[in-house]
Amino acid sequence: MKAQISIIMPVINEAAQLADKLQALQALRTRCELLLVDGGSSDASPAIAKPLVDLVLPSQRGRARQMNLGAEHAQAEVLLFLHADTRLPERAAELIMSAVAQGAAWGRFDVQFDSPQAIFKLIAYLMNARSRLTGIATGDQAIFITRQAFRAVGGFPQIALMEDIAISAALKKIGKPCCLKAEVVTAARRWQQHGILRTILLMWCLRLRYFFGAHPDELAARYYRRL
């Protein structure tokens, strides 16, 4: 039976948590294929993934480049781009296929964080509300796209940062996103490691600069320098 959804996961040096994350996806393999695209890990990520996915693809580093490579090798007509630190909700595949059957060319899930702190509930609420208002999805929300729509916009632009915002803007010209209320759970570790307020302010600053035309390479340099 041909897979209905190709789940594409870009990774680099995720060995510490990768086995658990991939084990959680095994039940979906009756209707989904799993593709892991490794961006040059120096740890055991590819070896850990090999028995737990349908295909491990070596790639140059860069999330957009990795996801585009995964899409090139995907067999299904629906592509789901999943970060390694994001966990899908129950019935994720059914929800996606139902949305597509009703005419959605693309969409995303609501998001919550794996932390009980109230600040993370607020951040998630604001992320979801902003996404509904603007029609822009973030990678943390597990973006799904039909193959036809993905080809129509030329895939993810080969930029160092903001590739999720850029492809959302392109996809909006095809149709509004399907904003599924079911929640993916994403890791709060980045925010906790680097400071919650500091990370919020940095991301706001980067998004604003991108909106006003700053080059993604410049933004990426600032992002990785600050973190």
Tab-separated table of N, CA and C in Angstrom, residues 14-26 48-49 52:
chain	number	residue	atom	x	y	z
A	14	GLU	N	21.063	14.899	16.794
A	14	GLU	CA	19.902	14.688	17.669
A	14	GLU	C	19.947	13.320	18.345
A	15	ALA	N	21.121	12.704	18.447
A	15	ALA	CA	21.224	11.327	18.928
A	15	ALA	C	20.626	11.127	20.321
A	16	ALA	N	20.744	12.111	21.183
A	16	ALA	CA	20.306	11.949	22.569
A	16	ALA	C	18.819	11.669	22.690
A	17	GLN	N	18.018	12.197	21.784
A	17	GLN	CA	16.567	12.036	21.887
A	17	GLN	C	15.935	11.352	20.692
A	18	LEU	N	16.731	11.052	19.675
A	18	LEU	CA	16.165	10.638	18.398
A	18	LEU	C	15.420	9.307	18.470
A	19	ALA	N	15.963	8.340	19.161
A	19	ALA	CA	15.302	7.028	19.212
A	19	ALA	C	13.897	7.141	19.794
A	20	ASP	N	13.751	7.879	20.889
A	20	ASP	CA	12.434	8.042	21.496
A	20	ASP	C	11.472	8.748	20.549
A	21	LYS	N	11.956	9.775	19.866
A	21	LYS	CA	11.095	10.526	18.957
A	21	LYS	C	10.630	9.649	17.792
A	22	LEU	N	11.537	8.850	17.248
A	22	LEU	CA	11.172	7.991	16.126
A	22	LEU	C	10.292	6.821	16.564
A	23	GLN	N	10.535	6.301	17.759
A	23	GLN	CA	9.672	5.234	18.266
A	23	GLN	C	8.227	5.698	18.351
A	24	ALA	N	8.027	6.964	18.715
A	24	ALA	CA	6.673	7.500	18.846
A	24	ALA	C	5.952	7.586	17.511
A	25	LEU	N	6.696	7.510	16.408
A	25	LEU	CA	6.102	7.609	15.073
A	25	LEU	C	5.836	6.255	14.428
A	26	GLN	N	6.260	5.174	15.077
A	26	GLN	CA	6.178	3.861	14.437
A	26	GLN	C	4.747	3.435	14.117
A	48	ILE	N	21.248	5.566	14.474
A	48	ILE	CA	20.080	5.369	15.333
A	48	ILE	C	18.803	5.339	14.503
A	49	ALA	N	18.729	6.214	13.514
A	49	ALA	CA	17.508	6.343	12.714
A	49	ALA	C	17.297	5.185	11.750
A	52	LEU	N	14.601	2.625	12.127
A	52	LEU	CA	13.321	3.183	12.561
A	52	LEU	C	12.642	4.047	11.506
